C-alpha cells in the first residue's frame, strides 16, 4: 500500500518501486510519466525523521498549511526541463514529490500539472 492517492488520466504510465537515481540517492518510490507531455512525476515516502533536504540539494523555502504541511520550491530550470520539489507531511507520514516537465510543453499543460499536484492526498 502506497499511502497516497494521485488523480491522473489514462495518458500517464506508472512504474512502482523504482530507484529515483539522477535526483535522489538511496530512495525508492513511484514514477509516473506522460510521454506526450514530456513529464515525469516521482513520489517517495520519506523516513519520519528525515526532511526532503536529506535527499536533495535544494532548500524547500515555500510553505503552505492546509490539510497537510507542504514545503516546496519554485520551478527550477535544469537543461530542457523545469523541476519542482515538494514535501507533503501529516502526522508521522512524509512524502517527497519531484515534478519534472519539458520546458517546451510546460505552458501548454501548466493547468493540468497544477491539478495533478493539487490532487495529491496522503492517508493520514
Coordinates of C-alpha atoms in Angstrom, one line a residue:
X1 CA 0.0 0.0 0.0
X2 CA 1.5 3.3 -1.1
X3 CA -0.2 5.6 1.5
X4 CA -1.1 8.2 -1.0
X5 CA -3.5 8.9 -3.9
X6 CA -3.0 10.9 -7.1
X7 CA -5.5 11.8 -9.8
X8 CA -4.1 11.3 -13.3
X9 CA -5.7 10.4 -16.6
X10 CA -5.0 7.4 -18.8
X11 CA -2.2 9.2 -20.7
X12 CA 0.1 8.5 -17.8
X13 CA 2.2 5.4 -17.3
X14 CA 3.2 4.2 -13.8
X15 CA 6.2 2.3 -12.5
X16 CA 6.1 1.3 -8.9
X17 CA 9.1 0.8 -6.5
X18 CA 11.7 2.3 -8.8
X19 CA 15.0 3.9 -7.7
X20 CA 15.0 7.6 -8.1
X21 CA 18.6 7.9 -9.3
X22 CA 19.5 11.1 -11.0
X23 CA 17.6 13.1 -8.4
X24 CA 17.6 11.3 -5.2
X25 CA 20.1 8.8 -3.9
X26 CA 19.1 5.9 -1.7
X27 CA 15.4 6.4 -2.1
X28 CA 12.8 4.2 -3.9
X29 CA 9.4 5.4 -5.0
X30 CA 6.9 5.5 -7.8
X31 CA 7.4 7.1 -11.2
X32 CA 4.5 8.4 -13.3
X33 CA 5.3 9.7 -16.7
X34 CA 3.4 11.1 -19.7
X35 CA 5.4 10.7 -23.0
X36 CA 3.1 13.1 -24.8
X37 CA 3.7 15.9 -22.3
X38 CA 7.4 15.0 -21.7
X39 CA 6.6 15.0 -18.0
X40 CA 7.8 12.8 -15.0
X41 CA 6.5 12.7 -11.5
X42 CA 8.4 10.9 -8.8
X43 CA 6.9 10.2 -5.4
X44 CA 8.7 8.5 -2.5
X45 CA 7.8 8.1 1.2
X46 CA 10.5 9.6 3.4
X47 CA 11.6 8.2 6.8
X48 CA 9.8 10.0 9.6
X49 CA 13.0 11.7 10.9
X50 CA 14.2 12.9 7.6
X51 CA 13.4 16.0 5.6
X52 CA 13.5 16.3 1.8
X53 CA 16.8 18.2 2.1
X54 CA 18.4 15.0 3.3
X55 CA 17.9 13.7 -0.2
X56 CA 18.0 16.7 -2.5
X57 CA 20.4 19.6 -2.5
X58 CA 17.8 22.3 -2.9
X59 CA 16.1 24.1 0.0
X60 CA 12.3 23.9 0.1
X61 CA 11.7 27.5 1.2
X62 CA 7.9 27.9 0.5
X63 CA 5.4 26.5 3.0
X64 CA 1.6 26.2 2.8
X65 CA -0.5 24.7 5.6
X66 CA -3.8 23.1 4.7
X67 CA -4.8 19.5 5.3
X68 CA -1.1 18.9 5.4
X69 CA 2.0 20.9 5.6
X70 CA 3.6 21.3 2.2
X71 CA 7.1 22.6 1.7
X72 CA 8.1 23.3 -1.9
X73 CA 10.4 25.1 -4.3
X74 CA 9.5 27.3 -7.3
X75 CA 10.2 25.9 -10.7
X76 CA 13.9 25.3 -11.3
X77 CA 15.4 25.4 -14.8
X78 CA 17.6 22.3 -15.5
X79 CA 18.6 21.7 -19.1
X80 CA 15.4 21.1 -21.1
X81 CA 13.3 20.7 -18.0
X82 CA 11.6 22.6 -15.2
X83 CA 11.9 20.8 -11.9
X84 CA 9.9 21.4 -8.8
X85 CA 10.3 19.7 -5.4
X86 CA 7.5 19.2 -2.8
X87 CA 7.5 17.7 0.6
X88 CA 4.0 16.7 1.9
X89 CA 3.6 15.8 5.6
X90 CA 0.9 14.9 8.1
X91 CA 1.1 13.1 11.4
X92 CA 4.1 10.8 11.0
X93 CA 3.9 10.4 7.2
X94 CA 6.1 12.4 4.8
X95 CA 6.4 12.2 1.0
X96 CA 8.8 13.8 -1.4
X97 CA 7.4 14.6 -4.8
X98 CA 9.7 15.6 -7.7
X99 CA 7.9 17.1 -10.7
X100 CA 9.8 17.3 -14.0
X101 CA 8.3 18.9 -17.1
X102 CA 9.6 19.7 -20.5
X103 CA 10.2 23.4 -20.9
X104 CA 8.7 23.1 -24.4
X105 CA 5.3 21.8 -23.2
X106 CA 5.2 23.4 -19.7
X107 CA 3.0 26.4 -20.5
X108 CA 0.6 24.3 -22.6
X109 CA -0.1 21.8 -19.8
X110 CA 0.5 24.1 -16.8
X111 CA -3.1 23.9 -15.5
X112 CA -3.1 20.1 -15.8
X113 CA 0.1 19.9 -13.8
X114 CA -1.3 22.1 -11.1
X115 CA -4.4 20.0 -10.9
X116 CA -2.3 16.8 -10.6
X117 CA -0.1 18.2 -7.9
X118 CA -3.1 19.6 -6.0
X119 CA -4.8 16.2 -6.3
X120 CA -2.1 14.5 -4.1
X121 CA -3.7 13.1 -1.0
X122 CA -1.9 11.3 1.9
X123 CA -3.6 8.8 4.1
X124 CA -3.0 10.4 7.5

